[in-house]
């Protein structure tokens, strides 16, 4: 059993599976798992959708940055972040300093299929999801590529199997 004494932070676009895969990584490595969006909801006392409605995206980003800063200090944990977190330069540099960052990368079809299953994401409501996600890929993929480890996500691999794949890559990255 490898003991990982650093935070592990998952970044990547909406729908790629950061939460589901993150939970599996945490189980495999015997580390606590935290979902940053859920923590933001707990500290705000309302849902992400309500935060966007009440305070706008900017207000959400400020809360997101504060919550992630606190969580990284409390670690080591496995942390799933919302898709925009790593795009914020301050949050990114905190993650780069205090964690091993993992970009879960996927193509547009997989993201569309997975985000299409639910309707709770403010950035995808009342829009053409393909257009929004393609534009986010253009803007964000060059930034996500600064992560320490990049994992390609494809259909038909279970979260458990993905968890093992990520664990193997982390171990290789750490040079164990
Ligand atoms: C966002 C992604 C969401 C959530 C918010 C904004 C984004 O999280 O943080 O709706 O900017 O990509 P998921 O990536 O977990 O869907």
Short mmCIF file of N, CA and C and ligand atoms in Angstrom, two decimals:
data_model
loop_
_atom_site.label_atom_id
_atom_site.label_comp_id
_atom_site.label_asym_id
_atom_site.label_seq_id
_atom_site.Cartn_x
_atom_site.Cartn_y
_atom_site.Cartn_z
N UNK A 1 0.85 -1.21 0.00
CA UNK A 1 0.00 0.00 0.00
C UNK A 1 0.88 1.26 0.00
N UNK A 2 0.63 2.12 -0.95
CA UNK A 2 1.36 3.38 -1.00
C UNK A 2 0.63 4.42 -0.18
N UNK A 3 1.37 5.11 0.67
CA UNK A 3 0.73 6.20 1.42
C UNK A 3 1.02 7.50 0.69
N UNK A 4 -0.04 8.20 0.32
CA UNK A 4 0.13 9.47 -0.37
C UNK A 4 -0.08 10.57 0.66
N UNK A 5 0.94 11.39 0.89
CA UNK A 5 0.79 12.41 1.92
C UNK A 5 0.59 13.80 1.31
N UNK A 6 0.04 13.83 0.11
CA UNK A 6 -0.28 15.11 -0.53
C UNK A 6 -1.73 15.12 -0.95
N UNK A 7 -2.30 16.31 -1.03
CA UNK A 7 -3.65 16.41 -1.60
C UNK A 7 -3.63 15.93 -3.04
N UNK A 8 -4.74 15.32 -3.45
CA UNK A 8 -4.92 14.95 -4.85
C UNK A 8 -6.12 15.73 -5.35
N UNK A 9 -5.92 16.55 -6.36
CA UNK A 9 -7.01 17.41 -6.83
C UNK A 9 -7.37 17.08 -8.28
N UNK A 10 -8.64 16.80 -8.48
CA UNK A 10 -9.13 16.47 -9.83
C UNK A 10 -9.69 17.71 -10.49
N UNK A 11 -9.22 17.97 -11.70
CA UNK A 11 -9.72 19.10 -12.47
C UNK A 11 -10.22 18.58 -13.82
N UNK A 12 -11.01 19.40 -14.50
CA UNK A 12 -11.53 18.99 -15.81
C UNK A 12 -12.96 19.48 -15.98
N UNK A 13 -13.45 19.35 -17.19
CA UNK A 13 -14.76 19.93 -17.51
C UNK A 13 -15.93 19.20 -16.84
N UNK A 14 -17.04 19.90 -16.80
CA UNK A 14 -18.29 19.36 -16.27
C UNK A 14 -18.62 18.03 -16.96
N UNK A 15 -19.00 17.06 -16.17
CA UNK A 15 -19.48 15.80 -16.74
C UNK A 15 -18.41 14.75 -16.94
N UNK A 16 -17.15 15.11 -16.71
CA UNK A 16 -16.10 14.14 -17.02
C UNK A 16 -16.05 13.01 -15.97
N UNK A 17 -16.57 13.30 -14.77
CA UNK A 17 -16.61 12.23 -13.75
C UNK A 17 -15.68 12.47 -12.58
N UNK A 18 -15.38 13.75 -12.31
CA UNK A 18 -14.43 14.05 -11.22
C UNK A 18 -14.92 13.51 -9.87
N UNK A 19 -16.21 13.66 -9.62
CA UNK A 19 -16.74 13.22 -8.33
C UNK A 19 -16.75 11.69 -8.23
N UNK A 20 -17.27 11.05 -9.24
CA UNK A 20 -17.37 9.58 -9.18
C UNK A 20 -16.00 8.93 -9.16
N UNK A 21 -15.10 9.41 -9.99
CA UNK A 21 -13.76 8.83 -10.03
C UNK A 21 -13.00 9.20 -8.75
N UNK A 22 -13.20 10.44 -8.29
CA UNK A 22 -12.54 10.89 -7.06
C UNK A 22 -12.88 10.01 -5.87
N UNK A 23 -14.16 9.65 -5.76
CA UNK A 23 -14.58 8.77 -4.65
C UNK A 23 -13.83 7.44 -4.71
N UNK A 24 -13.66 6.92 -5.91
CA UNK A 24 -12.97 5.63 -6.06
C UNK A 24 -11.48 5.76 -5.72
N UNK A 25 -10.86 6.85 -6.17
CA UNK A 25 -9.44 7.05 -5.85
C UNK A 25 -9.27 7.11 -4.33
N UNK A 26 -10.17 7.83 -3.68
CA UNK A 26 -10.08 7.98 -2.22
C UNK A 26 -10.20 6.62 -1.53
N UNK A 27 -11.13 5.79 -2.03
CA UNK A 27 -11.29 4.46 -1.42
C UNK A 27 -10.02 3.64 -1.62
N UNK A 28 -9.50 3.68 -2.83
CA UNK A 28 -8.32 2.86 -3.16
C UNK A 28 -7.11 3.31 -2.32
N UNK A 29 -6.98 4.61 -2.11
CA UNK A 29 -5.80 5.13 -1.39
C UNK A 29 -6.07 5.36 0.11
N UNK A 30 -7.27 4.99 0.56
CA UNK A 30 -7.64 5.19 1.97
C UNK A 30 -7.44 6.65 2.40
N UNK A 31 -7.98 7.52 1.60
CA UNK A 31 -7.92 8.96 1.93
C UNK A 31 -9.35 9.49 1.98
N UNK A 32 -9.56 10.61 2.71
CA UNK A 32 -10.91 11.20 2.68
C UNK A 32 -11.20 11.81 1.32
N UNK A 33 -12.48 11.75 0.91
CA UNK A 33 -12.88 12.38 -0.35
C UNK A 33 -13.75 13.60 -0.05
N UNK A 34 -13.50 14.69 -0.74
CA UNK A 34 -14.36 15.88 -0.61
C UNK A 34 -14.68 16.41 -2.00
N UNK A 35 -15.96 16.79 -2.17
CA UNK A 35 -16.39 17.42 -3.41
C UNK A 35 -16.49 18.92 -3.15
N UNK A 36 -15.69 19.70 -3.86
CA UNK A 36 -15.61 21.14 -3.57
C UNK A 36 -16.96 21.83 -3.75
N UNK A 37 -17.70 21.47 -4.81
CA UNK A 37 -19.01 22.12 -5.04
C UNK A 37 -19.96 21.87 -3.86
N UNK A 38 -19.92 20.66 -3.36
CA UNK A 38 -20.78 20.30 -2.21
C UNK A 38 -20.39 21.14 -0.99
N UNK A 39 -19.08 21.30 -0.77
CA UNK A 39 -18.60 22.11 0.37
C UNK A 39 -19.01 23.57 0.22
N UNK A 40 -18.98 24.05 -1.03
CA UNK A 40 -19.39 25.43 -1.28
C UNK A 40 -20.88 25.58 -0.93
N UNK A 41 -21.67 24.58 -1.30
CA UNK A 41 -23.10 24.62 -0.98
C UNK A 41 -23.33 24.60 0.53
N UNK A 42 -22.54 23.79 1.21
CA UNK A 42 -22.69 23.72 2.67
C UNK A 42 -22.33 25.08 3.28
N UNK A 43 -21.22 25.66 2.83
CA UNK A 43 -20.84 26.92 3.49
C UNK A 43 -21.77 28.06 3.09
N UNK A 44 -22.36 28.01 1.90
CA UNK A 44 -23.29 29.08 1.51
C UNK A 44 -24.71 28.81 2.03
N UNK A 45 -25.00 27.57 2.38
CA UNK A 45 -26.34 27.22 2.85
C UNK A 45 -27.36 27.17 1.72
N UNK A 46 -26.89 27.05 0.48
CA UNK A 46 -27.83 26.90 -0.65
C UNK A 46 -27.12 26.20 -1.81
N UNK A 47 -27.88 25.90 -2.85
CA UNK A 47 -27.32 25.12 -3.97
C UNK A 47 -26.46 26.00 -4.89
N UNK A 48 -25.67 25.34 -5.72
CA UNK A 48 -24.83 26.07 -6.70
C UNK A 48 -25.73 26.95 -7.59
N UNK A 49 -26.86 26.36 -8.01
CA UNK A 49 -27.78 27.14 -8.86
C UNK A 49 -28.24 28.42 -8.15
N UNK A 50 -28.59 28.27 -6.86
CA UNK A 50 -29.03 29.45 -6.09
C UNK A 50 -27.90 30.45 -5.90
N UNK A 51 -26.67 29.95 -5.71
CA UNK A 51 -25.53 30.88 -5.55
C UNK A 51 -25.38 31.71 -6.83
N UNK A 52 -25.47 31.03 -8.00
CA UNK A 52 -25.38 31.76 -9.28
C UNK A 52 -26.50 32.80 -9.38
N UNK A 53 -27.72 32.40 -8.97
CA UNK A 53 -28.86 33.31 -9.07
C UNK A 53 -28.69 34.52 -8.15
N UNK A 54 -28.24 34.24 -6.92
CA UNK A 54 -28.18 35.31 -5.91
C UNK A 54 -26.95 36.20 -6.08
N UNK A 55 -25.81 35.61 -6.37
CA UNK A 55 -24.54 36.36 -6.34
C UNK A 55 -23.84 36.42 -7.69
N UNK A 56 -24.38 35.72 -8.69
CA UNK A 56 -23.74 35.71 -10.01
C UNK A 56 -22.53 34.80 -10.04
N UNK A 57 -21.98 34.62 -11.24
CA UNK A 57 -20.83 33.71 -11.36
C UNK A 57 -19.65 34.24 -10.55
N UNK A 58 -19.45 35.56 -10.56
CA UNK A 58 -18.32 36.14 -9.84
C UNK A 58 -18.38 35.81 -8.34
N UNK A 59 -19.60 35.95 -7.77
CA UNK A 59 -19.79 35.63 -6.35
C UNK A 59 -19.48 34.16 -6.09
N UNK A 60 -19.93 33.30 -7.00
CA UNK A 60 -19.65 31.87 -6.86
C UNK A 60 -18.14 31.63 -6.88
N UNK A 61 -17.43 32.28 -7.82
CA UNK A 61 -15.98 32.06 -7.95
C UNK A 61 -15.23 32.49 -6.69
N UNK A 62 -15.70 33.57 -6.07
CA UNK A 62 -15.03 34.03 -4.84
C UNK A 62 -15.18 32.99 -3.73
N UNK A 63 -16.41 32.49 -3.58
CA UNK A 63 -16.65 31.46 -2.57
C UNK A 63 -15.85 30.20 -2.88
N UNK A 64 -15.81 29.84 -4.14
CA UNK A 64 -15.10 28.63 -4.57
C UNK A 64 -13.62 28.73 -4.21
N UNK A 65 -13.05 29.89 -4.47
CA UNK A 65 -11.63 30.08 -4.20
C UNK A 65 -11.34 29.96 -2.69
N UNK A 66 -12.19 30.59 -1.88
CA UNK A 66 -12.00 30.53 -0.41
C UNK A 66 -12.15 29.10 0.10
N UNK A 67 -13.18 28.41 -0.37
CA UNK A 67 -13.44 27.06 0.14
C UNK A 67 -12.29 26.12 -0.25
N UNK A 68 -11.81 26.24 -1.48
CA UNK A 68 -10.71 25.34 -1.91
C UNK A 68 -9.44 25.65 -1.12
N UNK A 69 -9.19 26.90 -0.84
CA UNK A 69 -8.01 27.26 -0.04
C UNK A 69 -8.08 26.56 1.33
N UNK A 70 -9.24 26.63 1.96
CA UNK A 70 -9.41 26.00 3.27
C UNK A 70 -9.25 24.48 3.19
N UNK A 71 -9.87 23.87 2.19
CA UNK A 71 -9.83 22.41 2.08
C UNK A 71 -8.40 21.91 1.87
N UNK A 72 -7.64 22.64 1.06
CA UNK A 72 -6.26 22.21 0.79
C UNK A 72 -5.42 22.27 2.07
N UNK A 73 -5.73 23.23 2.93
CA UNK A 73 -4.98 23.34 4.19
C UNK A 73 -5.32 22.21 5.14
N UNK A 74 -6.57 21.74 5.04
CA UNK A 74 -7.01 20.69 5.97
C UNK A 74 -6.56 19.29 5.53
N UNK A 75 -6.01 19.15 4.33
CA UNK A 75 -5.70 17.85 3.74
C UNK A 75 -4.68 17.05 4.51
N UNK A 76 -4.14 15.94 3.97
CA UNK A 76 -4.35 15.45 2.61
C UNK A 76 -5.73 14.81 2.38
N UNK A 77 -6.31 15.20 1.25
CA UNK A 77 -7.61 14.69 0.84
C UNK A 77 -7.57 14.44 -0.68
N UNK A 78 -8.58 13.72 -1.14
CA UNK A 78 -8.84 13.69 -2.59
C UNK A 78 -9.97 14.70 -2.82
N UNK A 79 -9.72 15.68 -3.67
CA UNK A 79 -10.67 16.77 -3.87
C UNK A 79 -11.13 16.83 -5.32
N UNK A 80 -12.44 16.72 -5.52
CA UNK A 80 -13.01 16.95 -6.86
C UNK A 80 -13.39 18.43 -6.93
N UNK A 81 -12.89 19.14 -7.92
CA UNK A 81 -13.22 20.57 -8.04
C UNK A 81 -14.26 20.77 -9.15
N UNK A 82 -14.97 21.87 -9.08
CA UNK A 82 -15.86 22.25 -10.19
C UNK A 82 -14.99 22.65 -11.39
N UNK A 83 -15.58 22.54 -12.59
CA UNK A 83 -14.80 22.73 -13.81
C UNK A 83 -14.07 24.06 -13.95
N UNK A 84 -14.55 25.11 -13.26
CA UNK A 84 -13.91 26.42 -13.42
C UNK A 84 -12.82 26.70 -12.40
N UNK A 85 -12.71 25.85 -11.38
CA UNK A 85 -11.82 26.18 -10.26
C UNK A 85 -10.36 26.38 -10.70
N UNK A 86 -9.85 25.46 -11.50
CA UNK A 86 -8.43 25.49 -11.89
C UNK A 86 -8.14 26.63 -12.86
N UNK A 87 -9.21 27.23 -13.38
CA UNK A 87 -9.04 28.32 -14.34
C UNK A 87 -8.71 29.63 -13.62
N UNK A 88 -9.15 29.72 -12.37
CA UNK A 88 -8.84 30.89 -11.55
C UNK A 88 -7.34 30.86 -11.19
N UNK A 89 -6.56 31.90 -11.58
CA UNK A 89 -5.11 31.82 -11.39
C UNK A 89 -4.68 31.59 -9.94
N UNK A 90 -5.41 32.23 -8.99
CA UNK A 90 -5.03 32.05 -7.57
C UNK A 90 -5.27 30.62 -7.11
N UNK A 91 -6.45 30.12 -7.46
CA UNK A 91 -6.79 28.74 -7.06
C UNK A 91 -5.81 27.77 -7.73
N UNK A 92 -5.50 28.05 -9.00
CA UNK A 92 -4.58 27.15 -9.71
C UNK A 92 -3.22 27.11 -9.03
N UNK A 93 -2.73 28.29 -8.63
CA UNK A 93 -1.39 28.26 -8.04
C UNK A 93 -1.43 27.61 -6.66
N UNK A 94 -2.55 27.74 -5.93
CA UNK A 94 -2.66 27.01 -4.65
C UNK A 94 -2.65 25.51 -4.90
N UNK A 95 -3.40 25.09 -5.90
CA UNK A 95 -3.46 23.65 -6.21
C UNK A 95 -2.07 23.18 -6.64
N UNK A 96 -1.39 23.98 -7.47
CA UNK A 96 -0.06 23.58 -7.94
C UNK A 96 0.91 23.45 -6.75
N UNK A 97 0.76 24.32 -5.74
CA UNK A 97 1.67 24.28 -4.59
C UNK A 97 1.33 23.18 -3.60
N UNK A 98 0.03 22.94 -3.39
CA UNK A 98 -0.38 22.12 -2.26
C UNK A 98 -0.97 20.77 -2.66
N UNK A 99 -0.83 20.37 -3.92
CA UNK A 99 -1.51 19.14 -4.35
C UNK A 99 -0.84 18.55 -5.58
N UNK A 100 -1.19 17.30 -5.83
CA UNK A 100 -0.91 16.72 -7.14
C UNK A 100 -2.19 16.95 -7.95
N UNK A 101 -2.07 17.61 -9.07
CA UNK A 101 -3.26 17.92 -9.86
C UNK A 101 -3.42 16.91 -10.99
N UNK A 102 -4.65 16.47 -11.15
CA UNK A 102 -4.96 15.45 -12.17
C UNK A 102 -6.01 16.03 -13.10
N UNK A 103 -5.70 16.12 -14.36
CA UNK A 103 -6.71 16.56 -15.34
C UNK A 103 -7.39 15.33 -15.93
N UNK A 104 -8.68 15.22 -15.70
CA UNK A 104 -9.47 14.19 -16.36
C UNK A 104 -9.97 14.80 -17.67
N UNK A 105 -9.44 14.26 -18.75
CA UNK A 105 -9.67 14.84 -20.07
C UNK A 105 -10.63 13.95 -20.87
N UNK A 106 -11.56 14.58 -21.59
CA UNK A 106 -12.49 13.77 -22.38
C UNK A 106 -12.86 14.52 -23.64
N UNK A 107 -13.44 13.80 -24.60
CA UNK A 107 -13.87 14.49 -25.82
C UNK A 107 -15.31 14.99 -25.66
N UNK A 108 -15.74 15.77 -26.62
CA UNK A 108 -17.03 16.46 -26.52
C UNK A 108 -18.20 15.48 -26.41
N UNK A 109 -18.13 14.36 -27.13
CA UNK A 109 -19.28 13.44 -27.11
C UNK A 109 -19.51 12.87 -25.72
N UNK A 110 -18.42 12.50 -25.06
CA UNK A 110 -18.55 11.94 -23.71
C UNK A 110 -19.10 13.00 -22.74
N UNK A 111 -18.61 14.23 -22.87
CA UNK A 111 -19.07 15.29 -21.97
C UNK A 111 -20.55 15.60 -22.20
N UNK A 112 -20.95 15.62 -23.47
CA UNK A 112 -22.35 15.91 -23.79
C UNK A 112 -23.27 14.82 -23.25
N UNK A 113 -22.82 13.61 -23.44
CA UNK A 113 -23.64 12.48 -23.00
C UNK A 113 -23.82 12.53 -21.47
N UNK A 114 -22.72 12.80 -20.76
CA UNK A 114 -22.80 12.77 -19.29
C UNK A 114 -23.48 14.00 -18.72
N UNK A 115 -23.24 15.17 -19.30
CA UNK A 115 -23.91 16.36 -18.75
C UNK A 115 -25.39 16.35 -19.10
N UNK A 116 -25.74 15.62 -20.16
CA UNK A 116 -27.13 15.57 -20.58
C UNK A 116 -28.02 14.78 -19.63
N UNK A 117 -27.40 14.05 -18.71
CA UNK A 117 -28.20 13.22 -17.80
C UNK A 117 -28.84 14.04 -16.68
N UNK A 118 -28.30 15.22 -16.40
CA UNK A 118 -28.86 16.04 -15.31
C UNK A 118 -29.06 17.46 -15.80
N UNK A 119 -29.72 18.24 -14.97
CA UNK A 119 -30.08 19.59 -15.40
C UNK A 119 -29.76 20.61 -14.32
N UNK A 120 -28.67 20.38 -13.58
CA UNK A 120 -28.43 21.27 -12.43
C UNK A 120 -27.26 22.23 -12.65
N UNK A 121 -26.70 22.26 -13.86
CA UNK A 121 -25.50 23.08 -14.04
C UNK A 121 -25.86 24.44 -14.65
N UNK A 122 -25.66 25.52 -13.88
CA UNK A 122 -26.09 26.84 -14.36
C UNK A 122 -25.49 27.20 -15.72
N UNK A 123 -24.24 26.83 -15.98
CA UNK A 123 -23.62 27.24 -17.24
C UNK A 123 -24.21 26.53 -18.46
N UNK A 124 -24.94 25.45 -18.20
CA UNK A 124 -25.50 24.70 -19.33
C UNK A 124 -27.02 24.87 -19.46
N UNK A 125 -27.59 25.73 -18.61
CA UNK A 125 -29.04 25.89 -18.68
C UNK A 125 -29.44 26.91 -19.74
N UNK A 126 -30.51 26.62 -20.45
CA UNK A 126 -31.02 27.51 -21.51
C UNK A 126 -29.96 27.85 -22.56
N UNK A 127 -29.15 26.89 -22.91
CA UNK A 127 -28.12 27.14 -23.92
C UNK A 127 -28.03 25.91 -24.82
N UNK A 128 -27.18 26.05 -25.82
CA UNK A 128 -26.84 24.89 -26.64
C UNK A 128 -25.60 24.26 -25.99
N UNK A 129 -25.78 23.13 -25.30
CA UNK A 129 -24.66 22.58 -24.52
C UNK A 129 -23.42 22.27 -25.37
N UNK A 130 -23.63 21.84 -26.61
CA UNK A 130 -22.47 21.53 -27.46
C UNK A 130 -21.63 22.79 -27.69
N UNK A 131 -22.34 23.89 -27.94
CA UNK A 131 -21.66 25.16 -28.19
C UNK A 131 -20.88 25.62 -26.95
N UNK A 132 -21.57 25.56 -25.81
CA UNK A 132 -20.94 26.02 -24.56
C UNK A 132 -19.74 25.14 -24.22
N UNK A 133 -19.94 23.84 -24.29
CA UNK A 133 -18.84 22.94 -23.90
C UNK A 133 -17.66 23.06 -24.87
N UNK A 134 -17.96 23.23 -26.17
CA UNK A 134 -16.86 23.37 -27.15
C UNK A 134 -16.08 24.65 -26.87
N UNK A 135 -16.80 25.70 -26.55
CA UNK A 135 -16.10 26.95 -26.27
C UNK A 135 -15.30 26.84 -24.97
N UNK A 136 -15.85 26.15 -23.96
CA UNK A 136 -15.09 25.95 -22.72
C UNK A 136 -13.85 25.09 -22.97
N UNK A 137 -13.99 24.10 -23.86
CA UNK A 137 -12.82 23.25 -24.18
C UNK A 137 -11.72 24.12 -24.79
N UNK A 138 -12.11 25.00 -25.72
CA UNK A 138 -11.11 25.86 -26.37
C UNK A 138 -10.39 26.74 -25.34
N UNK A 139 -11.18 27.29 -24.43
CA UNK A 139 -10.58 28.21 -23.46
C UNK A 139 -9.81 27.47 -22.38
N UNK A 140 -10.38 26.36 -21.92
CA UNK A 140 -9.84 25.76 -20.71
C UNK A 140 -8.81 24.66 -20.93
N UNK A 141 -8.86 23.96 -22.06
CA UNK A 141 -7.95 22.83 -22.20
C UNK A 141 -6.47 23.24 -22.12
N UNK A 142 -6.10 24.41 -22.71
CA UNK A 142 -4.69 24.80 -22.56
C UNK A 142 -4.31 25.03 -21.08
N UNK A 143 -5.29 25.43 -20.28
CA UNK A 143 -5.00 25.70 -18.85
C UNK A 143 -5.01 24.40 -18.04
N UNK A 144 -5.99 23.54 -18.30
CA UNK A 144 -5.98 22.24 -17.62
C UNK A 144 -4.69 21.48 -17.92
N UNK A 145 -4.11 21.75 -19.08
CA UNK A 145 -2.91 20.98 -19.46
C UNK A 145 -1.72 21.31 -18.56
N UNK A 146 -1.87 22.32 -17.69
CA UNK A 146 -0.81 22.60 -16.71
C UNK A 146 -0.86 21.63 -15.53
N UNK A 147 -1.86 20.77 -15.48
CA UNK A 147 -1.95 19.81 -14.36
C UNK A 147 -0.75 18.87 -14.39
N UNK A 148 -0.45 18.28 -13.22
CA UNK A 148 0.72 17.40 -13.12
C UNK A 148 0.54 16.10 -13.90
N UNK A 149 -0.68 15.60 -13.90
CA UNK A 149 -0.94 14.31 -14.53
C UNK A 149 -2.18 14.47 -15.42
N UNK A 150 -2.12 13.89 -16.61
CA UNK A 150 -3.27 13.98 -17.53
C UNK A 150 -3.78 12.56 -17.81
N UNK A 151 -5.08 12.38 -17.61
CA UNK A 151 -5.67 11.06 -17.81
C UNK A 151 -6.78 11.18 -18.86
N UNK A 152 -6.71 10.37 -19.87
CA UNK A 152 -7.78 10.36 -20.88
C UNK A 152 -8.94 9.50 -20.41
N UNK A 153 -10.12 10.09 -20.44
CA UNK A 153 -11.32 9.35 -20.03
C UNK A 153 -12.06 8.91 -21.28
N UNK A 154 -12.42 7.65 -21.33
CA UNK A 154 -13.19 7.16 -22.47
C UNK A 154 -14.43 6.44 -21.95
N UNK A 155 -15.38 6.24 -22.83
CA UNK A 155 -16.61 5.52 -22.46
C UNK A 155 -16.29 4.10 -22.01
N UNK A 156 -17.21 3.53 -21.29
CA UNK A 156 -17.16 2.11 -20.95
C UNK A 156 -16.01 1.70 -20.04
N UNK A 157 -15.44 2.64 -19.32
CA UNK A 157 -14.51 2.23 -18.26
C UNK A 157 -15.16 2.64 -16.95
N UNK A 158 -15.26 1.72 -16.02
CA UNK A 158 -15.99 2.03 -14.79
C UNK A 158 -15.20 3.03 -13.95
N UNK A 159 -15.90 3.77 -13.08
CA UNK A 159 -15.19 4.69 -12.17
C UNK A 159 -14.12 3.96 -11.35
N UNK A 160 -14.42 2.73 -10.96
CA UNK A 160 -13.45 1.94 -10.17
C UNK A 160 -12.16 1.72 -10.99
N UNK A 161 -12.33 1.30 -12.23
CA UNK A 161 -11.16 1.05 -13.10
C UNK A 161 -10.41 2.36 -13.34
N UNK A 162 -11.15 3.45 -13.51
CA UNK A 162 -10.50 4.75 -13.69
C UNK A 162 -9.74 5.13 -12.43
N UNK A 163 -10.32 4.81 -11.28
CA UNK A 163 -9.66 5.11 -10.00
C UNK A 163 -8.29 4.42 -9.94
N UNK A 164 -8.26 3.15 -10.37
CA UNK A 164 -6.98 2.41 -10.35
C UNK A 164 -5.99 3.01 -11.34
N UNK A 165 -6.52 3.41 -12.49
CA UNK A 165 -5.64 4.00 -13.50
C UNK A 165 -5.00 5.29 -12.95
N UNK A 166 -5.82 6.11 -12.31
CA UNK A 166 -5.30 7.36 -11.75
C UNK A 166 -4.28 7.06 -10.65
N UNK A 167 -4.60 6.09 -9.78
CA UNK A 167 -3.67 5.73 -8.71
C UNK A 167 -2.31 5.32 -9.30
N UNK A 168 -2.33 4.49 -10.33
CA UNK A 168 -1.07 4.05 -10.95
C UNK A 168 -0.28 5.24 -11.49
N UNK A 169 -0.99 6.16 -12.10
CA UNK A 169 -0.31 7.35 -12.67
C UNK A 169 0.27 8.24 -11.57
N UNK A 170 -0.45 8.33 -10.45
CA UNK A 170 0.05 9.15 -9.33
C UNK A 170 1.34 8.54 -8.80
N UNK A 171 1.32 7.22 -8.65
CA UNK A 171 2.48 6.54 -8.10
C UNK A 171 3.68 6.72 -9.03
N UNK A 172 3.42 6.64 -10.32
CA UNK A 172 4.50 6.85 -11.29
C UNK A 172 5.01 8.30 -11.20
N UNK A 173 4.06 9.24 -11.12
CA UNK A 173 4.43 10.66 -11.05
C UNK A 173 5.29 10.92 -9.80
N UNK A 174 4.94 10.27 -8.69
CA UNK A 174 5.68 10.52 -7.46
C UNK A 174 7.00 9.76 -7.42
N UNK A 175 7.21 8.89 -8.38
CA UNK A 175 8.48 8.18 -8.47
C UNK A 175 8.64 7.08 -7.44
N UNK A 176 7.52 6.47 -7.01
CA UNK A 176 7.62 5.36 -6.03
C UNK A 176 8.10 4.11 -6.75
C1 LIG B 1 -18.63 24.88 -13.38
C2 LIG B 1 -18.69 23.54 -13.10
C3 LIG B 1 -19.57 22.97 -12.04
C4 LIG B 1 -19.85 24.01 -10.96
C5 LIG B 1 -20.37 25.28 -11.57
C6 LIG B 1 -19.42 25.89 -12.62
C7 LIG B 1 -17.71 25.34 -14.45
O1 LIG B 1 -18.96 21.83 -11.46
O2 LIG B 1 -18.69 24.28 -10.22
O3 LIG B 1 -21.60 24.98 -12.15
O4 LIG B 1 -17.39 26.55 -14.49
O5 LIG B 1 -17.25 24.51 -15.25
P1 LIG B 1 -18.77 20.40 -12.21
O6 LIG B 1 -17.55 20.49 -13.07
O7 LIG B 1 -18.59 19.46 -11.08
O8 LIG B 1 -20.02 20.16 -12.99
#
